[in-house]
Short mmCIF file of C-alpha atoms and ligand atoms in Angstrom, two decimals:
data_model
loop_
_atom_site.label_atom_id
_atom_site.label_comp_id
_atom_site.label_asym_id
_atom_site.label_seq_id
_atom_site.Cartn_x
_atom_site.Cartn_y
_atom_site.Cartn_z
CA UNK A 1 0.00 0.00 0.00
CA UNK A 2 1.36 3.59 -0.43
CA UNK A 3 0.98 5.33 3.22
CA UNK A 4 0.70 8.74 4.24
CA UNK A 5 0.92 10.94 7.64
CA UNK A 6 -3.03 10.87 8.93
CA UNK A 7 -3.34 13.32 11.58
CA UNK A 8 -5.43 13.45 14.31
CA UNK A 9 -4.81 15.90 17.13
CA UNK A 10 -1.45 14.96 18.19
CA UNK A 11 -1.44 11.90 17.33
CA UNK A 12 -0.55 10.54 13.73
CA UNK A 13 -2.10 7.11 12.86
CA UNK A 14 -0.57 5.82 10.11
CA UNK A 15 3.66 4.86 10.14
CA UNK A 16 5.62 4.00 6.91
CA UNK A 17 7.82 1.00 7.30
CA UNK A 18 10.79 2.19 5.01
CA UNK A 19 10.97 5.62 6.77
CA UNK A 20 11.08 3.93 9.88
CA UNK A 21 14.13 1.38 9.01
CA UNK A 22 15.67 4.64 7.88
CA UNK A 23 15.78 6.53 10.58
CA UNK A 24 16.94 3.19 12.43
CA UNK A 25 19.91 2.63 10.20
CA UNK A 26 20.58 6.37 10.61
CA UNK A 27 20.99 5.91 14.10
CA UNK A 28 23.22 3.25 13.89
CA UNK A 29 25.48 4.75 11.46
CA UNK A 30 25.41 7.77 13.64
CA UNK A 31 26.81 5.48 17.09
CA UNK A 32 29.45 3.97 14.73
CA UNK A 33 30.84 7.09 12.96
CA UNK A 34 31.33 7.96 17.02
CA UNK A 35 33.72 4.58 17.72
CA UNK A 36 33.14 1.91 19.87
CA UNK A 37 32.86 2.03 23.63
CA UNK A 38 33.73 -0.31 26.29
CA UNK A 39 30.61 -0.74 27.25
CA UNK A 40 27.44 -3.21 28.30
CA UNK A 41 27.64 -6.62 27.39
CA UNK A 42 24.10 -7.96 28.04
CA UNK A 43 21.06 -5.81 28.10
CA UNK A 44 17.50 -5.16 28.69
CA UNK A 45 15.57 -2.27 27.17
CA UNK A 46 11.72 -1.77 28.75
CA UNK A 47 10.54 0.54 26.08
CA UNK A 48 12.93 -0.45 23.61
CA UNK A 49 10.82 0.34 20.21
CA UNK A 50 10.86 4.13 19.94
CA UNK A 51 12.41 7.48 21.66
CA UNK A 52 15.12 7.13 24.31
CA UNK A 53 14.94 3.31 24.63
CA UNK A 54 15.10 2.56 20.90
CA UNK A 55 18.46 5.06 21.33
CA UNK A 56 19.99 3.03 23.98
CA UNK A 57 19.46 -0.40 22.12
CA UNK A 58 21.02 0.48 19.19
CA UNK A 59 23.73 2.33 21.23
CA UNK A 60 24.33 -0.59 23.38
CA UNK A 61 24.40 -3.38 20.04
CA UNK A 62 26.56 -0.69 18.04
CA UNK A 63 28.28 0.72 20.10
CA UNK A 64 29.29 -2.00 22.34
CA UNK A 65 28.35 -5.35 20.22
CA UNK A 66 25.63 -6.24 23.27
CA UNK A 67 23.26 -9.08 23.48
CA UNK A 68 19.89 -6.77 23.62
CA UNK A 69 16.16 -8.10 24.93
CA UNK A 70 13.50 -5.44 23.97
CA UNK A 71 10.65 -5.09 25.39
CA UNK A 72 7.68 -2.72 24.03
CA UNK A 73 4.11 -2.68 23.56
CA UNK A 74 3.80 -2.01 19.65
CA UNK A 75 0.32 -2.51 17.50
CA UNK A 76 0.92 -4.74 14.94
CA UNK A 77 -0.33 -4.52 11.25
CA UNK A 78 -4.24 -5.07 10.51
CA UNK A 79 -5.67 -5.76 7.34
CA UNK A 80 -5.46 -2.77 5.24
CA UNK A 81 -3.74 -0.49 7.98
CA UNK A 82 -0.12 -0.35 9.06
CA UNK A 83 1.36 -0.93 12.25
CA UNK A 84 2.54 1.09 14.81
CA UNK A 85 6.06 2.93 14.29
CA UNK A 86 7.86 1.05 17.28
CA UNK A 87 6.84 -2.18 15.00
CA UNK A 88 8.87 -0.62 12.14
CA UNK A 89 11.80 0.15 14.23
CA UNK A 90 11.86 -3.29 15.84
CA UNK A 91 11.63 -4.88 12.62
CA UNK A 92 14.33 -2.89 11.07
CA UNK A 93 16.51 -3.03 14.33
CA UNK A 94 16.09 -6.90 14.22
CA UNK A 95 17.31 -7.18 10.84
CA UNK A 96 20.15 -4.80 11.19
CA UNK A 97 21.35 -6.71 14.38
CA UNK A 98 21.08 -10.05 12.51
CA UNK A 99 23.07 -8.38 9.78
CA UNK A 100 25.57 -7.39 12.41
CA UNK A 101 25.47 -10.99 13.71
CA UNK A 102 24.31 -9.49 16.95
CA UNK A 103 22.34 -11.63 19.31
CA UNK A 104 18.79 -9.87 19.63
CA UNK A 105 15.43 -10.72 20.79
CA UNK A 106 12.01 -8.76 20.87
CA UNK A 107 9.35 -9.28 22.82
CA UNK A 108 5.77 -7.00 22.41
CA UNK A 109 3.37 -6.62 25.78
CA UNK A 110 2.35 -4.80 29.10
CA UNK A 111 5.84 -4.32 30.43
CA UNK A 112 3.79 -3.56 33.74
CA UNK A 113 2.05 -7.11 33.83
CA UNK A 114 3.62 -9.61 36.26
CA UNK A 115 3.07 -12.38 32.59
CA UNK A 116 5.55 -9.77 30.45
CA UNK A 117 7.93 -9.80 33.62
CA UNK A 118 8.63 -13.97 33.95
CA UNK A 119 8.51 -14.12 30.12
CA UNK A 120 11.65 -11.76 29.39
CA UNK A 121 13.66 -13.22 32.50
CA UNK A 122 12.60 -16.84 31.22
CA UNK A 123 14.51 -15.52 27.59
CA UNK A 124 17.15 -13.94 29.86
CA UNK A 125 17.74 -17.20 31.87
CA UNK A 126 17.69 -19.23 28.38
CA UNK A 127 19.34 -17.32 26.67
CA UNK A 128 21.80 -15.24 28.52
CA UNK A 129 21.75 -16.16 31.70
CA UNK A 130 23.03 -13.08 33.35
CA UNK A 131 22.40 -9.66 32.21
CA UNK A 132 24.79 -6.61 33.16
CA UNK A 133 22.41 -3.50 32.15
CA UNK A 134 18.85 -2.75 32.05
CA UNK A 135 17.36 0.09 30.84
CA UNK A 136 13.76 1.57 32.07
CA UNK A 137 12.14 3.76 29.14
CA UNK A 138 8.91 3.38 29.31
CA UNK A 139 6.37 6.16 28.81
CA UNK A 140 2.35 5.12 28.80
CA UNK A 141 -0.51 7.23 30.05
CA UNK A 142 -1.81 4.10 32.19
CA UNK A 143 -0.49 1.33 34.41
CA UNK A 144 -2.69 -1.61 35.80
CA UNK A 145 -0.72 -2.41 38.98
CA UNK A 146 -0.14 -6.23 39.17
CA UNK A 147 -0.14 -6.38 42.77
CA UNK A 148 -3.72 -4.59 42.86
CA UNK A 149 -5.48 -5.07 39.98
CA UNK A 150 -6.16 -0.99 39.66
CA UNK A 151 -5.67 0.92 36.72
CA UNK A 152 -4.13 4.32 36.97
CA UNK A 153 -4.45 6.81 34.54
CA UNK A 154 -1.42 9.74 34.01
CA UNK A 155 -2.23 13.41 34.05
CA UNK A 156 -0.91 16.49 33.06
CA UNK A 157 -1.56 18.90 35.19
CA UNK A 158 -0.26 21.86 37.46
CA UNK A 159 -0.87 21.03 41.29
CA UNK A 160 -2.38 23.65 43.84
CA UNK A 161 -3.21 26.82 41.12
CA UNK A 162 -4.10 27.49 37.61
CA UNK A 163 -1.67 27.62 35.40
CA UNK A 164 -1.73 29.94 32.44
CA UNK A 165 1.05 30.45 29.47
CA UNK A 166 1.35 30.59 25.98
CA UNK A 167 1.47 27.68 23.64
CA UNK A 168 2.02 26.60 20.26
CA UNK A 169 -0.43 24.31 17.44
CA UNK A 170 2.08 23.07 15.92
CA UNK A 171 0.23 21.79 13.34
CA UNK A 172 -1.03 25.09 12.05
CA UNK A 173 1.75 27.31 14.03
CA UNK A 174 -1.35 29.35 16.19
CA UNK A 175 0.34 30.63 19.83
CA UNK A 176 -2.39 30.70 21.74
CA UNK A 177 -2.59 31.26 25.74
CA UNK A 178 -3.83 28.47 27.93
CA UNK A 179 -5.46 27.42 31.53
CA UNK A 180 -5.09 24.66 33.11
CA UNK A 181 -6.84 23.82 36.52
CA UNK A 182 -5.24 22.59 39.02
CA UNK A 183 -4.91 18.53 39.99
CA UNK A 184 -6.81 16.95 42.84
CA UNK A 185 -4.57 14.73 44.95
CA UNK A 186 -6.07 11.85 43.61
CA UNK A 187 -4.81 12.40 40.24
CA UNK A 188 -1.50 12.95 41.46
CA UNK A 189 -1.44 9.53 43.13
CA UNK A 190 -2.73 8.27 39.98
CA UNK A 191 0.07 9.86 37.77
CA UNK A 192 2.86 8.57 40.31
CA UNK A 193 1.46 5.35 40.18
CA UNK A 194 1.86 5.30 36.28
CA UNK A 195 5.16 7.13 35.34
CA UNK A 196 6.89 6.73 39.01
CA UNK A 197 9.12 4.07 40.10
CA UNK A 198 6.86 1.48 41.57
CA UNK A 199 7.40 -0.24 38.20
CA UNK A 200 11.21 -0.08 37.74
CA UNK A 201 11.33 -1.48 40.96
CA UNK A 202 8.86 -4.30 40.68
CA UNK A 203 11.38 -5.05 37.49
CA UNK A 204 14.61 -5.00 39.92
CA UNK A 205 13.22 -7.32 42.45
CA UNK A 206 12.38 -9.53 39.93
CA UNK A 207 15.33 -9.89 38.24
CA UNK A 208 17.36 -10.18 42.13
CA UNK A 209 15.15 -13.11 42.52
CA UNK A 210 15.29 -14.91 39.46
CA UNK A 211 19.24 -14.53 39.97
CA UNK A 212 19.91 -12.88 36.66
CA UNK A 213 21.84 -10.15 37.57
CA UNK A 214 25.51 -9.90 37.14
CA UNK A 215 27.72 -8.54 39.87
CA UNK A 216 27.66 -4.71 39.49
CA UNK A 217 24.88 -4.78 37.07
CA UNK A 218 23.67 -1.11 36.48
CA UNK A 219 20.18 -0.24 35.94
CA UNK A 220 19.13 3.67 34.21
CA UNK A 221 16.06 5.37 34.33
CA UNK A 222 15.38 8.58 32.61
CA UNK A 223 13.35 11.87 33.63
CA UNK A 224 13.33 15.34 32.78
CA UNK A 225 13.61 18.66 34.89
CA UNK A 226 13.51 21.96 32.66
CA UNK A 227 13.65 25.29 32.78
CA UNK A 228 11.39 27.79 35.32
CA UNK A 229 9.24 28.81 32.33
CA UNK A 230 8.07 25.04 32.08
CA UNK A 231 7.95 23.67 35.91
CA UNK A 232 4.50 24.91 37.08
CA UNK A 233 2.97 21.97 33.94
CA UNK A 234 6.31 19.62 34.29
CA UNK A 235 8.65 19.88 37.04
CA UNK A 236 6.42 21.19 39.72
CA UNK A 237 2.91 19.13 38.46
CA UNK A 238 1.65 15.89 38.22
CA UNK A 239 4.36 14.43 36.27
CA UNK A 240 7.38 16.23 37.82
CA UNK A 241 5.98 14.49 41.07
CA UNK A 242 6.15 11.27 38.95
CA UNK A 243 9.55 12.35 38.52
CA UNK A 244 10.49 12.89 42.17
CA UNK A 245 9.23 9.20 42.89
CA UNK A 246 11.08 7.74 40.38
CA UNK A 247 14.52 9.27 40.98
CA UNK A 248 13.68 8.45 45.12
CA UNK A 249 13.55 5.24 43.76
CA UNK A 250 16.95 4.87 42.11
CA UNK A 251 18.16 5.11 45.96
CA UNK A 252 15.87 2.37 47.09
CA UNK A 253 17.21 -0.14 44.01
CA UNK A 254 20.58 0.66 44.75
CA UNK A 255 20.08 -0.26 48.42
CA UNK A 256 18.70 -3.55 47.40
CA UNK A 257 21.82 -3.93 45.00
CA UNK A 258 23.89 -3.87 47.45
CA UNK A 259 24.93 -7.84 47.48
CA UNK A 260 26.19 -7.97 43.97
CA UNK A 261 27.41 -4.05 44.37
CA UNK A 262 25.06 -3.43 41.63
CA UNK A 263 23.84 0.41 41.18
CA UNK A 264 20.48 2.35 40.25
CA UNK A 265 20.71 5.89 38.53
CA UNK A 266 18.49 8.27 36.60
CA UNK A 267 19.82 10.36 33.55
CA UNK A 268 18.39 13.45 33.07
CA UNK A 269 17.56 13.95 29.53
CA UNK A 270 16.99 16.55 27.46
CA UNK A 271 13.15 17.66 25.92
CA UNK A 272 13.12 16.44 22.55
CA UNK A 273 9.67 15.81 20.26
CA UNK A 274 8.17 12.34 21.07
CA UNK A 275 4.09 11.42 20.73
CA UNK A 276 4.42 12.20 25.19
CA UNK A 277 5.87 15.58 24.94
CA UNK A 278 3.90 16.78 22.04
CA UNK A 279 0.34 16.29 24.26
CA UNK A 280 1.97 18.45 27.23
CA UNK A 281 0.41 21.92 26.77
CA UNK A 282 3.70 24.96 26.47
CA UNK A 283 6.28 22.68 25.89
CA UNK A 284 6.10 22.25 22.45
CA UNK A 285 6.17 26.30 22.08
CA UNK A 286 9.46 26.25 24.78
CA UNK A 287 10.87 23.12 22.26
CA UNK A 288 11.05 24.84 19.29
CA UNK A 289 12.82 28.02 21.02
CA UNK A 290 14.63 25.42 22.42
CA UNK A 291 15.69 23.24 18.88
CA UNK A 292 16.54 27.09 17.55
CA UNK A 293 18.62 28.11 20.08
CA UNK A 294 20.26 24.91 20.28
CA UNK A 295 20.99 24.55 16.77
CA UNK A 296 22.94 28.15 16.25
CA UNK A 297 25.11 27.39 19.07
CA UNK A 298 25.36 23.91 17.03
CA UNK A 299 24.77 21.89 20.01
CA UNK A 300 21.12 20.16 19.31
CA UNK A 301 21.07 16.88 19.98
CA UNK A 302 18.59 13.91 19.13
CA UNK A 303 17.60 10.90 21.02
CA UNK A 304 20.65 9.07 19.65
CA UNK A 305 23.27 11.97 20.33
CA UNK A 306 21.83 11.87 23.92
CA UNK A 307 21.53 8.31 24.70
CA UNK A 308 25.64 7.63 22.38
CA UNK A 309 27.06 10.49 24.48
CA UNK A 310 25.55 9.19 27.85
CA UNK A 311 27.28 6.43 27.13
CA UNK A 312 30.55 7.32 25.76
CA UNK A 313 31.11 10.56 28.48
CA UNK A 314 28.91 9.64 31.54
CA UNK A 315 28.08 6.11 31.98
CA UNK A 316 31.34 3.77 30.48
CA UNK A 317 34.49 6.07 30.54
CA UNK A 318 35.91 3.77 32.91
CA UNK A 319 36.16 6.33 35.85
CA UNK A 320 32.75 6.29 38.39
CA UNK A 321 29.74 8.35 37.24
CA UNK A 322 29.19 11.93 37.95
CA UNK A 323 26.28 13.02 39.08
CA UNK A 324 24.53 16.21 40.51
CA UNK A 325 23.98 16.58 44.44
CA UNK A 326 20.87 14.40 44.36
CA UNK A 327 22.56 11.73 42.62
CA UNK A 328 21.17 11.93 38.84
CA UNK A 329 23.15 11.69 35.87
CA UNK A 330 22.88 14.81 33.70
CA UNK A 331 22.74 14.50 29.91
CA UNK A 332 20.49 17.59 29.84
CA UNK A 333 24.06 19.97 30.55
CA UNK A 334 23.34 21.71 26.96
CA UNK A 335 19.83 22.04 27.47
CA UNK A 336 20.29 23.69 30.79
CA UNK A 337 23.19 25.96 29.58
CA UNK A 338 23.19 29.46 31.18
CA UNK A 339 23.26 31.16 27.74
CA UNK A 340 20.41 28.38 25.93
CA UNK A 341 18.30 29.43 28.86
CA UNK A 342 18.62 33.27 28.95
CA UNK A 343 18.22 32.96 24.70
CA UNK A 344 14.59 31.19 25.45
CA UNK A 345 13.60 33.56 28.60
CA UNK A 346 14.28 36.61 26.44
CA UNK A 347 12.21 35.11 23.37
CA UNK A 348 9.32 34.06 25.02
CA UNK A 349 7.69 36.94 25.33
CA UNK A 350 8.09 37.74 21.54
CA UNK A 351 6.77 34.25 20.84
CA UNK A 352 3.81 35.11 18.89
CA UNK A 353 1.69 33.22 15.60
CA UNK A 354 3.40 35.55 13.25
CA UNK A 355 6.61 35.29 14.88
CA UNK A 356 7.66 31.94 15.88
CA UNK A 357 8.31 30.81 12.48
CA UNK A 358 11.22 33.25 12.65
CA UNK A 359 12.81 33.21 16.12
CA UNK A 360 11.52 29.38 17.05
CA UNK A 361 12.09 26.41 14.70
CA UNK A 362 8.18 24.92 13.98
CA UNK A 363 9.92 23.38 10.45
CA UNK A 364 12.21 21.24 12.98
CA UNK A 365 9.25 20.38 15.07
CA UNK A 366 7.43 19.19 12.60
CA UNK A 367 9.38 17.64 10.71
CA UNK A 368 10.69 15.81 14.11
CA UNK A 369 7.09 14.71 14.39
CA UNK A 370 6.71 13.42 11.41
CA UNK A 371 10.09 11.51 11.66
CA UNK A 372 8.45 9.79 14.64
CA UNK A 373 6.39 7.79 11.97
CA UNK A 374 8.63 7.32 9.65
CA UNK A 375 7.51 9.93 7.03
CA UNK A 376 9.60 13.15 5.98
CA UNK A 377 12.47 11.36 6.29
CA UNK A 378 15.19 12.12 3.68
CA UNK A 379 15.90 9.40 0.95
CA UNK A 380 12.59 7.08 1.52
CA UNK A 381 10.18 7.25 -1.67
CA UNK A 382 6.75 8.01 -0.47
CA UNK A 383 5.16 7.75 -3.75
CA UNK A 384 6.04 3.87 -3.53
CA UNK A 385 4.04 0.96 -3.17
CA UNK A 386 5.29 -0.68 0.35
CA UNK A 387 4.83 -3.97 2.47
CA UNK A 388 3.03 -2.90 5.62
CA UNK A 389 2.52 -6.39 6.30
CA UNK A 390 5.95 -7.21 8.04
CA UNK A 391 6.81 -9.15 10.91
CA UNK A 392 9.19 -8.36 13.89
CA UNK A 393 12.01 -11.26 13.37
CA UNK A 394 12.67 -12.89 16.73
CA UNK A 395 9.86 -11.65 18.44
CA UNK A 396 9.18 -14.16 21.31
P1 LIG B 401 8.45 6.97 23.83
O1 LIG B 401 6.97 7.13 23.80
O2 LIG B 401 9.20 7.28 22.59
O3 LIG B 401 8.83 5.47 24.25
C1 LIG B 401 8.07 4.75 25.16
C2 LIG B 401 8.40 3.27 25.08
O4 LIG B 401 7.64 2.61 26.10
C3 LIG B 401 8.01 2.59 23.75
O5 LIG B 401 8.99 1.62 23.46
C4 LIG B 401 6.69 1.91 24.09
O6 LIG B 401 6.41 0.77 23.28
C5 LIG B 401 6.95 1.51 25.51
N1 LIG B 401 5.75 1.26 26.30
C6 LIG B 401 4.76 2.13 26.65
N2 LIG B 401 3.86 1.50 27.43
C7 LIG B 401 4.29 0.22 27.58
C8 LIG B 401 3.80 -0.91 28.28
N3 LIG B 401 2.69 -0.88 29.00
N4 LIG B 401 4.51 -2.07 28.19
C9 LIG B 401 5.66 -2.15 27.46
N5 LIG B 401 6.17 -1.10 26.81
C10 LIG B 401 5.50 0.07 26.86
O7 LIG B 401 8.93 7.84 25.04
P2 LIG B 401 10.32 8.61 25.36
O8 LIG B 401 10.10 10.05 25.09
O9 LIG B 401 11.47 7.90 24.79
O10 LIG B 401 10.32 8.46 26.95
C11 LIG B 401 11.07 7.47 27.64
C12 LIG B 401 11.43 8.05 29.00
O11 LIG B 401 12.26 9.19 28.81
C13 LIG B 401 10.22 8.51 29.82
O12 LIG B 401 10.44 8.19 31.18
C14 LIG B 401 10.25 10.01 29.63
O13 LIG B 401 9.65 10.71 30.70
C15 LIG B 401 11.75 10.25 29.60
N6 LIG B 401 12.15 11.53 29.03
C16 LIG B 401 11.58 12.02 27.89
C17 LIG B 401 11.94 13.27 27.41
C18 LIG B 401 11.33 13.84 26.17
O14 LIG B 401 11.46 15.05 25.94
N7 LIG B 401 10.69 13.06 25.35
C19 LIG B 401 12.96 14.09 28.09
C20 LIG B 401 13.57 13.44 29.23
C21 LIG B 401 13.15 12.22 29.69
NA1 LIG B 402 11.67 4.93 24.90
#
């Protein structure tokens, strides 16, 4: 079939299958044009098939040769309509590992279900026995606890007053100013439950007790801070609180790693366009200030460039890992750059529907977006009749 970008809201329904290998075997000619690192040897990705987690598999296979086990929750092809763009990836990554003769396995499900859990340690125990990194990527709007049976939906929301800024369409490019009421408590509970670190943990423990950890395994997590402008809808709201949980939780992991001397952190990342961050209300107005400014001091950075240089300069340089005072790894240095900052703080204001295509850089974000699926992506012919019938190779 020949498939094209169909919008609705933010969400985009459709994904093209060869735009999607593309921008995987981008990515991996991106983390070998860097060198190899000495790096992981055996590793798990939870939310392996797009954004930050589909960065740190290919990072650790090309980068480092690793043994990766993926796991995602990906909609496969129906008749007549293609499958979702962490499908694509997978499939492409698969194939590009097995090119690579790298050992790879995928497996598609509720990362948060206790069946998911004893399925991808079952793989690990067959086929690896031991793993020595696992990373925790996940990003869903709801979590059915195991241990409960509740469902907890995510909100975005500022906590204790109304929150008003600007924001960006960036569809059509309107700025527009926007409320948003405050959270009840209940909501916040329901947010932590969903994107804190009840999960990651869960994951740990199960791992300690099936005995497949390797002595000083290391286990990342990734959150966000941001600037001032942004904290009243990230940092200081529902989410940010999600946030707080999960990097308390690091500490907790780490205490129970203590018998193989294994370690917990969190890496700060920077804001980049994903399906999650495009639904939070301002920040895709303070992104594309943010891609702009970033890009004249030629210091942007993608997923990949993130995830290869957390590697390469933070996490495997052979000397122990900086961090900040409360522990978390910081990849989101550029981001948070005195001068980036003050360029964004003194735009703002002058952020406007007939300005921002000037002094913020929409094309980027949507071009970003539509990367996401697999379409605008340089080199891929659109016009073409493709397969969108494909299956992931070595999915469990
Ligand atoms: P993403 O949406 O690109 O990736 C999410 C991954 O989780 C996908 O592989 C998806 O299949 C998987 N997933 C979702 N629900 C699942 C479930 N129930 N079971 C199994 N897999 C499931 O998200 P992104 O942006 O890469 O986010 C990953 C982490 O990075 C999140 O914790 C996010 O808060 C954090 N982060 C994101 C930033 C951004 O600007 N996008 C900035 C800094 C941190
Ligand atoms: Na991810």
């Amino acid at each position: 079939m020949i498939i094209e970008p169909k919008m609705r809201g933010f969400i985009c329904l459709t994904a093209h299958p060869k735009g999607c290998e593309q921008n995987v075997i981008n990515q991996i000619s991106y983390v070998q044009s860097k060198g190899t690192i000495e790096g992981p040897k055996k590793v798990l990705v939870i939310g392996a098939s797009t954004g930050f987690g589909l960065a740190s598999r290919i990072t650790s296979a090309f980068s480092s040769g690793a043994a990766t086990i993926g796991v995602f929750f990906e909609k496969p092809p129906q008749e007549g309509k293609p499958a979702s763009p962490g499908w694509y990836n997978t499939v492409a990554f698969q194939q590009q590992a097995a090119n690579a003769g790298i050992y790879a396995k995928s497996i598609n499900g509720d990362a948060f279900s206790n069946e998911v859990k004893q399925k991808t340690i079952d793989l690990i125990k067959a086929d690896l026995g031991k793993i020595d990194l696992i990373i925790y990527s996940l990003a869903s709007p709801v979590r059915t606890n195991p241990a409960t049976g509740i469902t907890h939906r995510s909100v975005l929301k500022p906590i204790g007053n109304t929150y008003s800024n600007k924001t960006v369409d960036f569809h059509t490019g309107i700025v527009s100013n926007i409320s948003i009421e405050p959270c009840t408590d209940e909501e916040i509970n329901n947010t932590v439950a969903v994107m804190g670190g009840e999960d990651w943990e869960m994951w740990m423990d199960a791992l300690t007790a099936a005995d497949a950890l390797e002595e000083n395994a290391t286990t990342i997590a990734y959150s966000y801070i941001g600037p001032s402008l942004t904290e009243a809808v990230y940092r200081k709201g529902t989410i940010g609180k999600a946030k707080d949980h999960l990097e308390a939780t690091a500490f907790t992991i780490t205490d129970k790693l203590k018998p193989i001397n294994g370690k917990a952190y969190v890496s700060v990342n920077k804001a980049l366009v994903t399906q999650a961050s495009s639904a939070i209300p301002v920040i895709p107005l303070y992104i594309s200030l943010l891609y702009k400014t970033m890009k004249e001091k030629g210091i942007h950075e993608g997923c990949i460039e993130q995830i290869q240089r957390l590697f390469q300069d933070r996490l495997f340089t052979g000397n122990a890992i900086p961090t900040d005072e409360q522990g978390r790894i910081r990849i989101d240095d550029w981001e948070m750059r005195e001068d980036v900052q003050n360029d964004i703080t003194a735009l703002w204001p002058k952020a406007s529907t007939e300005t921002l295509g000037e002094i913020g850089d929409l094309n980027g974000y949507k071009s970003d977006f539509l990367n996401l699926f697999g379409f605008a992506v340089e080199g891929v012919d659109y016009a073409a009749d493709v397969n969108e019938n494909i299956t992931i190779p070595q999915l469990q």
